[in-house]
XYZ file of N, CA and C in Angstrom:
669
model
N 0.829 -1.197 0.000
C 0.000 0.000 0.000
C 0.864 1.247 0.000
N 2.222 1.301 0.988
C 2.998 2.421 0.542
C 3.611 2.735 -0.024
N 3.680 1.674 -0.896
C 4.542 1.983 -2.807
C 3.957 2.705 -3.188
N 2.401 2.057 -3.398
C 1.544 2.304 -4.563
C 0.823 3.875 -3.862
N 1.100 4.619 -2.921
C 0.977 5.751 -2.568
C 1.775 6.316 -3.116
N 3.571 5.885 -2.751
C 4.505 6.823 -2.930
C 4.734 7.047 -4.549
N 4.437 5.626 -5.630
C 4.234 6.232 -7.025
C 3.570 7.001 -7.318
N 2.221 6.845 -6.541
C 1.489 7.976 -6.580
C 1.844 9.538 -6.723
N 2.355 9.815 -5.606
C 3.034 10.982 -5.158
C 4.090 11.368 -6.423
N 4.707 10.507 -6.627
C 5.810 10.367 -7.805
C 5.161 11.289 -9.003
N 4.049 10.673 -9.593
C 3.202 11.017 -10.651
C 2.842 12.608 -10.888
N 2.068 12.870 -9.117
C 1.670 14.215 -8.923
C 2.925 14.779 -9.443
N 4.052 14.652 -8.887
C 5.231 15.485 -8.349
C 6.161 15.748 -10.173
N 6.104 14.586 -10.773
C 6.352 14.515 -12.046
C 5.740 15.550 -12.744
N 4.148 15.760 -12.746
C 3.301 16.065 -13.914
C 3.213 17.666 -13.036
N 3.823 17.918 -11.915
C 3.340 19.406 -11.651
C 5.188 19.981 -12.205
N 6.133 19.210 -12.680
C 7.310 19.889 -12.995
C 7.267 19.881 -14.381
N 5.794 18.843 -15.052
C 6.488 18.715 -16.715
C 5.051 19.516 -16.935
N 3.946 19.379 -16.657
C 3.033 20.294 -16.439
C 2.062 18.573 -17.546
N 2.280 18.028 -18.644
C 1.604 17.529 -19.176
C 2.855 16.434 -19.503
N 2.861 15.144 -19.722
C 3.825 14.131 -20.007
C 2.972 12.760 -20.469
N 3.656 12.074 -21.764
C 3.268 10.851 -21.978
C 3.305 9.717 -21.340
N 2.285 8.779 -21.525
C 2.578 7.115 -20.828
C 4.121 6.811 -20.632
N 4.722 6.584 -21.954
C 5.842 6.015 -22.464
C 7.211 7.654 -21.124
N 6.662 8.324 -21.362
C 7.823 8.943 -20.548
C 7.375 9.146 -18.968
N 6.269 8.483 -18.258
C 5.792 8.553 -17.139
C 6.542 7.331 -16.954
N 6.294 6.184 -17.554
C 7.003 4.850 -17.507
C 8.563 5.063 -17.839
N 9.241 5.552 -18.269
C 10.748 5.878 -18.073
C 11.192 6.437 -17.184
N 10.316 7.601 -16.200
C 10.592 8.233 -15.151
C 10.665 7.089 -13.844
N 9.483 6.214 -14.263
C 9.366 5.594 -12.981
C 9.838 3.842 -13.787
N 11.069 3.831 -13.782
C 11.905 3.024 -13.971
C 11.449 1.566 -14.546
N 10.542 2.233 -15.521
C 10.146 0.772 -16.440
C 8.806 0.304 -15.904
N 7.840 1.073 -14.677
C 6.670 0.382 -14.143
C 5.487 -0.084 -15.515
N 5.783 -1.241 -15.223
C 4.524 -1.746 -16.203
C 3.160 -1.137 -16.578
N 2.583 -1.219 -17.694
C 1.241 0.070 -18.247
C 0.750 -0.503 -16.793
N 0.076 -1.843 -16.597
C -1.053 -2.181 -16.243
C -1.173 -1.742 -13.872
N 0.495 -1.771 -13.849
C 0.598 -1.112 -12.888
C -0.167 -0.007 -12.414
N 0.958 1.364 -13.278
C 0.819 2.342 -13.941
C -0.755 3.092 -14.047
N -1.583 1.764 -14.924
C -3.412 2.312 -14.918
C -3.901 1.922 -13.399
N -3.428 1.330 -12.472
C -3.980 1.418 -11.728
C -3.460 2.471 -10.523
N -1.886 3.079 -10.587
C -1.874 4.053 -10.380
C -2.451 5.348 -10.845
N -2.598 5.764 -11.363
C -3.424 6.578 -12.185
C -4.681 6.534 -11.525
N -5.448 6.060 -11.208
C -6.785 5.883 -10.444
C -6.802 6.509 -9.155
N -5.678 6.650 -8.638
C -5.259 7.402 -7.287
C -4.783 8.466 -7.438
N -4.418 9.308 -8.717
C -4.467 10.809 -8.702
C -5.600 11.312 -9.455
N -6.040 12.527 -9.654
C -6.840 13.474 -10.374
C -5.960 13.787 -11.655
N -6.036 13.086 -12.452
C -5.559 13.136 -13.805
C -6.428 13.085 -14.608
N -6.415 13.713 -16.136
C -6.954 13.952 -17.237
C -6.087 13.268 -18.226
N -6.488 12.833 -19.385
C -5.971 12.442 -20.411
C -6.266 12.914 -21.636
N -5.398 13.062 -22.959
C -5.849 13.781 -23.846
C -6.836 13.040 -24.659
N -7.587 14.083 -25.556
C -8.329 13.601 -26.818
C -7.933 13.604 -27.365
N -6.585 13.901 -27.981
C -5.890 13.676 -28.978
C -4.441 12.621 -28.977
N -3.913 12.016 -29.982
C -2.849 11.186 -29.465
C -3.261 10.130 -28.930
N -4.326 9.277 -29.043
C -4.972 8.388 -28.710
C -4.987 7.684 -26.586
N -5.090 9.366 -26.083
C -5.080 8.983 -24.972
C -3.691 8.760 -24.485
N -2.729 9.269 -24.926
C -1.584 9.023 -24.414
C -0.814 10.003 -23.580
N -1.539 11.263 -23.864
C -0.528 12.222 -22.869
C -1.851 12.717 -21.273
N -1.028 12.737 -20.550
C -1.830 13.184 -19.185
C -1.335 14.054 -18.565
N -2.313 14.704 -17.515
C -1.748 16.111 -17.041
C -2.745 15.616 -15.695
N -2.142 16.890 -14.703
C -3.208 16.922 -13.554
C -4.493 17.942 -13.795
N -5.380 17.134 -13.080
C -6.499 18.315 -13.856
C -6.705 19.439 -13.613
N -6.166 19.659 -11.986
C -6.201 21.316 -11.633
C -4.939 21.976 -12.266
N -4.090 22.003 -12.812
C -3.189 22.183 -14.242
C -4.020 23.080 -15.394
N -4.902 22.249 -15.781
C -5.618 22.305 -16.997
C -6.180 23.553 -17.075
N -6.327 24.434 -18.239
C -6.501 26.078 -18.257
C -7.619 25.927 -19.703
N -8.976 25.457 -18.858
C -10.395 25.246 -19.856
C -10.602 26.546 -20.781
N -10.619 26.391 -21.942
C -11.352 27.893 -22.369
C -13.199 27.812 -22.600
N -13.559 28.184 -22.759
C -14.929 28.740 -22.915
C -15.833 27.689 -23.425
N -14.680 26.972 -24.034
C -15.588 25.616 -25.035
C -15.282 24.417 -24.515
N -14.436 24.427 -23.213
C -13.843 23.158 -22.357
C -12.613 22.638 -22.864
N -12.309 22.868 -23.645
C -11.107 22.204 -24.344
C -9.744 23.241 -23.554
N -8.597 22.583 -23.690
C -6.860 22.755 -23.498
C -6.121 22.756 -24.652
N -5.626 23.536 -25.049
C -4.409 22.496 -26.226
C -3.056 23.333 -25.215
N -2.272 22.271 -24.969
C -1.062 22.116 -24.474
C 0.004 21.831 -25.712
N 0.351 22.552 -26.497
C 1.772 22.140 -27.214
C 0.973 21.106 -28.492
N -0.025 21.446 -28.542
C -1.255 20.360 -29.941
C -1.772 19.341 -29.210
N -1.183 19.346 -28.058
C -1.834 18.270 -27.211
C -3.365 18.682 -27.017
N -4.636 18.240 -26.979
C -5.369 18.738 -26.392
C -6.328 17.796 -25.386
N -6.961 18.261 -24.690
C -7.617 17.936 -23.308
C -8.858 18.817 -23.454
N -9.550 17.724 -23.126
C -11.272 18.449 -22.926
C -11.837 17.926 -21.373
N -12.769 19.055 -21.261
C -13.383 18.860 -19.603
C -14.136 17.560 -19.580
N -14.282 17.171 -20.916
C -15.640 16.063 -20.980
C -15.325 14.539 -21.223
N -14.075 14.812 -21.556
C -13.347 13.621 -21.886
C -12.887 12.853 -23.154
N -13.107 12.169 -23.831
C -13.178 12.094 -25.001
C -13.098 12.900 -26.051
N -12.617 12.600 -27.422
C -13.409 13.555 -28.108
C -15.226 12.692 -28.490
N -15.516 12.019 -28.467
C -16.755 11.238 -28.764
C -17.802 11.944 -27.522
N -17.105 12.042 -26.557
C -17.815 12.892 -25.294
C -17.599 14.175 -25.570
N -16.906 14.928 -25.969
C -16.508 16.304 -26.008
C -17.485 16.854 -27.481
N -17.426 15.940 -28.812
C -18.005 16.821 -29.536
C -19.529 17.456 -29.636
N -19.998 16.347 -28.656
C -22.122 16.375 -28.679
C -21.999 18.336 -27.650
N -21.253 18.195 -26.999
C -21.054 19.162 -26.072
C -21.043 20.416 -27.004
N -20.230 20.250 -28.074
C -19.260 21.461 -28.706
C -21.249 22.123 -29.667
N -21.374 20.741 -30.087
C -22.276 21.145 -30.824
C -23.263 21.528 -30.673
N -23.837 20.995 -29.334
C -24.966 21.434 -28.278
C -25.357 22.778 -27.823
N -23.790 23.187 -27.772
C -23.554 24.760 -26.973
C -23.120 25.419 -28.129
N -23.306 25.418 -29.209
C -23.009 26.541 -30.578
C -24.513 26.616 -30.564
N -24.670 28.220 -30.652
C -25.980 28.913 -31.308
C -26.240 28.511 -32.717
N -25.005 28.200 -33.970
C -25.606 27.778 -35.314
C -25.472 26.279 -35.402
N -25.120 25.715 -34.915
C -24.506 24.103 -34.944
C -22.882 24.436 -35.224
N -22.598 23.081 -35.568
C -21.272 23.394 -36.078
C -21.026 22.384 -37.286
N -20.203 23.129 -38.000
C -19.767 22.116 -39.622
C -18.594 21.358 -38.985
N -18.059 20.714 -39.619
C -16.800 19.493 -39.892
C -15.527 20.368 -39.640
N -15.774 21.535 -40.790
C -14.498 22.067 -40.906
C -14.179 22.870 -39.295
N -15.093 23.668 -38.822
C -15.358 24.369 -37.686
C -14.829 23.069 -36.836
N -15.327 22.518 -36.052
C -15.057 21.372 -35.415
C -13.672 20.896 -35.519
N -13.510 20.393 -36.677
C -12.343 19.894 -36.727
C -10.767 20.826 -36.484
N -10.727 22.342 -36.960
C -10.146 23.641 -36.418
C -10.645 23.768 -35.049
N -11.360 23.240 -34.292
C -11.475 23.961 -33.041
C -10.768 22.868 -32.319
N -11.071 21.556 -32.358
C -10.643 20.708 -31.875
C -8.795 20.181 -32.010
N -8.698 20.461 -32.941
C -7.178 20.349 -33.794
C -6.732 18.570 -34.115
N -8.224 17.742 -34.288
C -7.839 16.538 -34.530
C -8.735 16.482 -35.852
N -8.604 14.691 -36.441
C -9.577 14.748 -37.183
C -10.322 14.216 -36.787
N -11.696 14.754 -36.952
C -13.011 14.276 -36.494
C -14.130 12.718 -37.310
N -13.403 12.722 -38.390
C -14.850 12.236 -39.539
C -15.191 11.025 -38.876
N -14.663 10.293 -37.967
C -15.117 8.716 -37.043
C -16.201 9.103 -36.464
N -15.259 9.729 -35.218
C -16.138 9.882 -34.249
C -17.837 10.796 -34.497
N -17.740 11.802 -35.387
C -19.033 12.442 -35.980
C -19.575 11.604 -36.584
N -19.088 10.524 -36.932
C -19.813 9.734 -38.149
C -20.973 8.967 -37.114
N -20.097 8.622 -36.330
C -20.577 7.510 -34.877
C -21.237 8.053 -34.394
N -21.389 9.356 -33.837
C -22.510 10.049 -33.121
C -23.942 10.222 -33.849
N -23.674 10.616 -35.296
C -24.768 10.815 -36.079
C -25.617 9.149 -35.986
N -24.964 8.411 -36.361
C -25.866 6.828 -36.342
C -25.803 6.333 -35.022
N -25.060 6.562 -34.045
C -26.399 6.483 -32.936
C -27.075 7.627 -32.329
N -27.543 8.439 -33.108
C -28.035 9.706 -32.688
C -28.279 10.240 -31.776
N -26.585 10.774 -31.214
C -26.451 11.441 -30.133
C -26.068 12.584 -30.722
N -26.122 13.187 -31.915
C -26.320 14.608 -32.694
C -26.814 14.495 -33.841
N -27.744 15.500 -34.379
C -28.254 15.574 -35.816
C -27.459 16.119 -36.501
N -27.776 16.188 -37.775
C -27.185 17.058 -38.872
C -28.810 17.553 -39.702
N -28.169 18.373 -40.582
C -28.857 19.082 -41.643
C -28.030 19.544 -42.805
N -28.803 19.548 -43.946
C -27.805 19.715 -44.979
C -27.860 21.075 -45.250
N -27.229 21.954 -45.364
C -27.148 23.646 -45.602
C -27.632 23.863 -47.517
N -28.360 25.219 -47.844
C -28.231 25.497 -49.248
C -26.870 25.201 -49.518
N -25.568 25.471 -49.026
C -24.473 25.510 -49.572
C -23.707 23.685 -49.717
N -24.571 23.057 -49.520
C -23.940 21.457 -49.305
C -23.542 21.093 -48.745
N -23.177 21.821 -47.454
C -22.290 21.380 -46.359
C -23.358 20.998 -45.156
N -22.723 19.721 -44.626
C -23.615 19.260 -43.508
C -23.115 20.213 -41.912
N -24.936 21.101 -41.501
C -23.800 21.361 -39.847
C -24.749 20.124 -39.097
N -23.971 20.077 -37.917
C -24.521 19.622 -37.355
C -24.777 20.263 -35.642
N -25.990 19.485 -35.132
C -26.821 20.372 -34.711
C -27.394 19.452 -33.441
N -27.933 20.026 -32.165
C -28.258 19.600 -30.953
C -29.471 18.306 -31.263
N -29.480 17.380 -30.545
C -30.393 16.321 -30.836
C -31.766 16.761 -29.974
N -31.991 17.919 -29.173
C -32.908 18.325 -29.143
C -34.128 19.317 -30.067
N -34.871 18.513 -30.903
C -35.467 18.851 -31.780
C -35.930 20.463 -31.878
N -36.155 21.574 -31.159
C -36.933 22.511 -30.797
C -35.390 23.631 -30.892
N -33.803 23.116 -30.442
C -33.183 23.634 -30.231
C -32.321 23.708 -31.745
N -32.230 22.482 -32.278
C -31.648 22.271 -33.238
C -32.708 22.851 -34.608
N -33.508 22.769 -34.399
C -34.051 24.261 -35.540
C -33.871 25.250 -35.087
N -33.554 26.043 -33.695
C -32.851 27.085 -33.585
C -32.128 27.633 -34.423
N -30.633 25.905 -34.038
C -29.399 26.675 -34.501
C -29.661 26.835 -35.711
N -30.472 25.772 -36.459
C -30.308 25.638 -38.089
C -30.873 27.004 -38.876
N -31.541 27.744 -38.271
C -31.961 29.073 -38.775
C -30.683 30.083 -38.306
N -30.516 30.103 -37.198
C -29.326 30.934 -37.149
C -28.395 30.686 -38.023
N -28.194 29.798 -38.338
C -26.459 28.812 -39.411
C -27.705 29.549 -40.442
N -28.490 29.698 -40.929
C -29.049 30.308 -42.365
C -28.825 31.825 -42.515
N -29.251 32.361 -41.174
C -28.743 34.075 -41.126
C -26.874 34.273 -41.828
N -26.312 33.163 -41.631
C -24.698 33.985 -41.934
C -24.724 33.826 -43.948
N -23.828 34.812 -43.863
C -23.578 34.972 -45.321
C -23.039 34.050 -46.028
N -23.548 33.868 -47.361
C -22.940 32.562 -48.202
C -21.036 32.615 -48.325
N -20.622 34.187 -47.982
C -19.106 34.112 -47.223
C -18.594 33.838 -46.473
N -19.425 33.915 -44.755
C -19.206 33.321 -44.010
C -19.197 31.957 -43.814
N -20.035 31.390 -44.481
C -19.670 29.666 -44.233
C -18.777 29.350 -44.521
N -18.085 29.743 -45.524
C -16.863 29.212 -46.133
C -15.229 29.875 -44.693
N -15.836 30.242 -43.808
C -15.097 31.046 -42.841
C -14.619 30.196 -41.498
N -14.105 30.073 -40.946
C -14.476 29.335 -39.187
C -14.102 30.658 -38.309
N -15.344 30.375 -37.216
C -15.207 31.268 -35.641
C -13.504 31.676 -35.933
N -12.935 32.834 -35.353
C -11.454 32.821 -35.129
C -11.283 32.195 -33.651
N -9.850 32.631 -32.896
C -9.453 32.045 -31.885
C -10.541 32.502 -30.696
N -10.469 31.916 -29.622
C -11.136 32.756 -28.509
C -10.718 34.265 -28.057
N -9.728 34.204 -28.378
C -8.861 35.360 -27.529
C -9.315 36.915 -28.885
N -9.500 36.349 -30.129
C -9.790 37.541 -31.082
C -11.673 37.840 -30.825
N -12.015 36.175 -30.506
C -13.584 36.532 -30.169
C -13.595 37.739 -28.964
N -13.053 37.325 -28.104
C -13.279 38.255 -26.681
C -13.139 39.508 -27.107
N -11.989 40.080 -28.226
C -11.544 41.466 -28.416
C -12.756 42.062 -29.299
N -13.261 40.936 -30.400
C -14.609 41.570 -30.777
C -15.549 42.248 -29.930
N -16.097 41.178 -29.209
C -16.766 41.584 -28.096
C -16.486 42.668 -26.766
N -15.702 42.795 -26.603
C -15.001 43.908 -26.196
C -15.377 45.461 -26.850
N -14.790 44.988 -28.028
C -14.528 46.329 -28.546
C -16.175 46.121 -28.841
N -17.462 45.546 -29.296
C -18.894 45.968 -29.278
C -19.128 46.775 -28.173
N -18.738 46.783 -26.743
C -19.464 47.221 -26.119
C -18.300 48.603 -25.852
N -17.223 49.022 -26.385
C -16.386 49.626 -26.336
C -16.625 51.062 -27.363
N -17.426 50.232 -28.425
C -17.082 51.351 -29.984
C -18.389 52.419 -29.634
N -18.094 53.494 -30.642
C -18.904 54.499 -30.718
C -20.465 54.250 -30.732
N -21.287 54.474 -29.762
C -23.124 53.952 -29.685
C -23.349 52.462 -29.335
N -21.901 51.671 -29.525
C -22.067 50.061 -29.143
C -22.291 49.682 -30.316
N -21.507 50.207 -31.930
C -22.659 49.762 -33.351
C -21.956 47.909 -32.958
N -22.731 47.661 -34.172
C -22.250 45.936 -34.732
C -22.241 46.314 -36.086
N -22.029 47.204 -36.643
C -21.011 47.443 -38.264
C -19.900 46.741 -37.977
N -19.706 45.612 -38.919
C -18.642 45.044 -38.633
C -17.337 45.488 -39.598
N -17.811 46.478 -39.837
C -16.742 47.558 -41.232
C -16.251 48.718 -40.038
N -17.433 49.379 -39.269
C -16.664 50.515 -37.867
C -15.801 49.208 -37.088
N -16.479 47.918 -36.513
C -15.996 47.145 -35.706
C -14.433 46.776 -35.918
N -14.261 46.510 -37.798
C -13.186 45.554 -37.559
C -12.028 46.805 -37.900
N -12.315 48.201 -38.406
C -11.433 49.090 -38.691
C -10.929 49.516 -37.118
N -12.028 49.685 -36.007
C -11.239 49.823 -35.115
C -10.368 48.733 -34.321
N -10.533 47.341 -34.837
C -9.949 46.590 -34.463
C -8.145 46.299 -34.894
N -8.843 46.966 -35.985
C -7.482 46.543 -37.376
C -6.248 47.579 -36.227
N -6.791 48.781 -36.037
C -6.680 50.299 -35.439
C -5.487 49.197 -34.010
N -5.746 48.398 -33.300
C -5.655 48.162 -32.186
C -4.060 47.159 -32.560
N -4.085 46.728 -34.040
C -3.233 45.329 -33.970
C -3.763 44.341 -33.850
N -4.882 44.271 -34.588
C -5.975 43.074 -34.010
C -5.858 42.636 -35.359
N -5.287 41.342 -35.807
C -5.864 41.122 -37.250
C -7.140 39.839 -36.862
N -8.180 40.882 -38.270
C -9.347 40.249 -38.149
C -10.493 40.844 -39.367
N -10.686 39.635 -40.106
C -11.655 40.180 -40.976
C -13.021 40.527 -40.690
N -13.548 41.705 -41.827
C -15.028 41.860 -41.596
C -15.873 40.681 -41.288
N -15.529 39.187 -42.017
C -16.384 38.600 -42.477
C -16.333 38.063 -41.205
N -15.301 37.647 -40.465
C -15.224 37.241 -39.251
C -15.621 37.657 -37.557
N -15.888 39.141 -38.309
C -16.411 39.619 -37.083
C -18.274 39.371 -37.121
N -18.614 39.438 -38.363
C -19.552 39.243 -38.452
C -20.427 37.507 -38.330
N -19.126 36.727 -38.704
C -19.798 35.871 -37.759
C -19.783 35.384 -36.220
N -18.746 36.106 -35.650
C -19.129 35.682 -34.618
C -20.416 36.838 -33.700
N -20.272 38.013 -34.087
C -21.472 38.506 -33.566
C -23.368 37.428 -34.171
N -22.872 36.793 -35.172
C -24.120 36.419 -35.332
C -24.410 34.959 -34.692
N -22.503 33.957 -34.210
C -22.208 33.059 -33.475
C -23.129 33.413 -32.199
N -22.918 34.089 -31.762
C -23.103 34.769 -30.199
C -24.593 35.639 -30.345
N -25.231 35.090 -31.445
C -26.737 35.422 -31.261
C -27.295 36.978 -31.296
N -25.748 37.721 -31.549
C -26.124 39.478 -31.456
C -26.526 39.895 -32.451
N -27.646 40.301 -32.600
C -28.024 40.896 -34.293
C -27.744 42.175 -34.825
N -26.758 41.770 -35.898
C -26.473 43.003 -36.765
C -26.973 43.996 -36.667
N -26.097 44.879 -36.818
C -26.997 46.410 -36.626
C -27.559 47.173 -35.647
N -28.094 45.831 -34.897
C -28.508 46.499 -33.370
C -27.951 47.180 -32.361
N -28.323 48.340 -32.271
C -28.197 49.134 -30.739
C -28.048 48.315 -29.616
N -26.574 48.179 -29.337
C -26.860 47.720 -27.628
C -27.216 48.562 -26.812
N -28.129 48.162 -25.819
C -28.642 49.052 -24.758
C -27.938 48.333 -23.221
């Protein structure tokens, strides 16, 4: 029992100096301990594992620095709050106001997706819909919500689809600067010139979808 503590401890003490580390180099640190050891150490700390890399890199979870959509990327590594990506994408798609396409998804996530979406759709733990433009989004398996998004995903411009959300960190500065700019407009021509103004690179087309991502309608007066 006080091995299998003190590897324990080992693990913590490892993963708070490397911050995120693989199986294969957790097992070199700790002098060849066998996987099956190893998984059952692991059960005795608060560890996360990635969605990407087939589960091979781990971190501690109070470590982990969630953004807005639950996901980590550590060095391309990435880590989601939900676990999986098969668990992580119903989430991604659930909580988008338009749904989300393949390409979107697959840029947000930084893996490739086409399995696991494929798998969710046939056991329908997410819908899809086919867009005028041919592209499938896909969309919350709650019927009432998922015609939501699918009308919102119709409001963006036949330019914007061809576009993905930018990073979080350029979303926030959009949003920012909405409630920042002259009257609060959503001209995304005043929006992105004063953005451009700041060192912000960011297209019109992009600002405009994420104000329409985030459900704010064009043109409108914030009050």
């Amino acid at each position: 029992m006080g091995k299998t503590q003190n590897i324990s401890s080992e693990i913590q003490q490892l993963l708070l100096k490397n911050t995120v580390m693989s199986l294969k180099q957790l097992r070199t640190e700790l002098n060849g301990r066998p996987r099956s050891s190893l998984f059952r150490d692991f059960k005795k700390v608060d560890l996360i594992s990635s969605y990407t890399h087939t589960g091979q890199y781990h971190a501690l979870n109070k470590a982990a620095k969630f953004d807005d959509n639950g996901l980590w990327i550590f060095h391309n590594i990435g880590f989601s709050q939900y676990g999986s990506l098969k668990k992580t994408l119903p989430h991604l798609i659930d909580n988008s106001p338009t749904g989300m396409t393949h390409k979107e998804l697959k840029k947000l996530c930084r893996v490739e997706i086409q399995k696991p979406i494929t798998d969710l759709v046939n056991t329908h733990t997410v819908t899809r819909q086919l867009l005028p433009s041919r592209i499938y989004v896909y969309l919350s398996t709650d019927a009432n919500k998922a015609e939501d998004q699918f009308q919102q995903r119709l409001t963006l411009s036949d330019q914007a689809l061809n576009i993905t959300l930018p990073p979080e960190s350029i979303r926030i500065e959009i949003l920012v600067e909405v409630i920042q700019a002259p009257n609060r407009t959503l001209d995304e021509q005043v929006l992105g010139s004063l953005l451009r103004k700041r060192g912000i690179s960011v297209t019109n087309d992009e600002i405009n979808y994420v104000l329409v991502y985030y459900n704010i309608k064009k043109k409108q007066i914030l009050k």
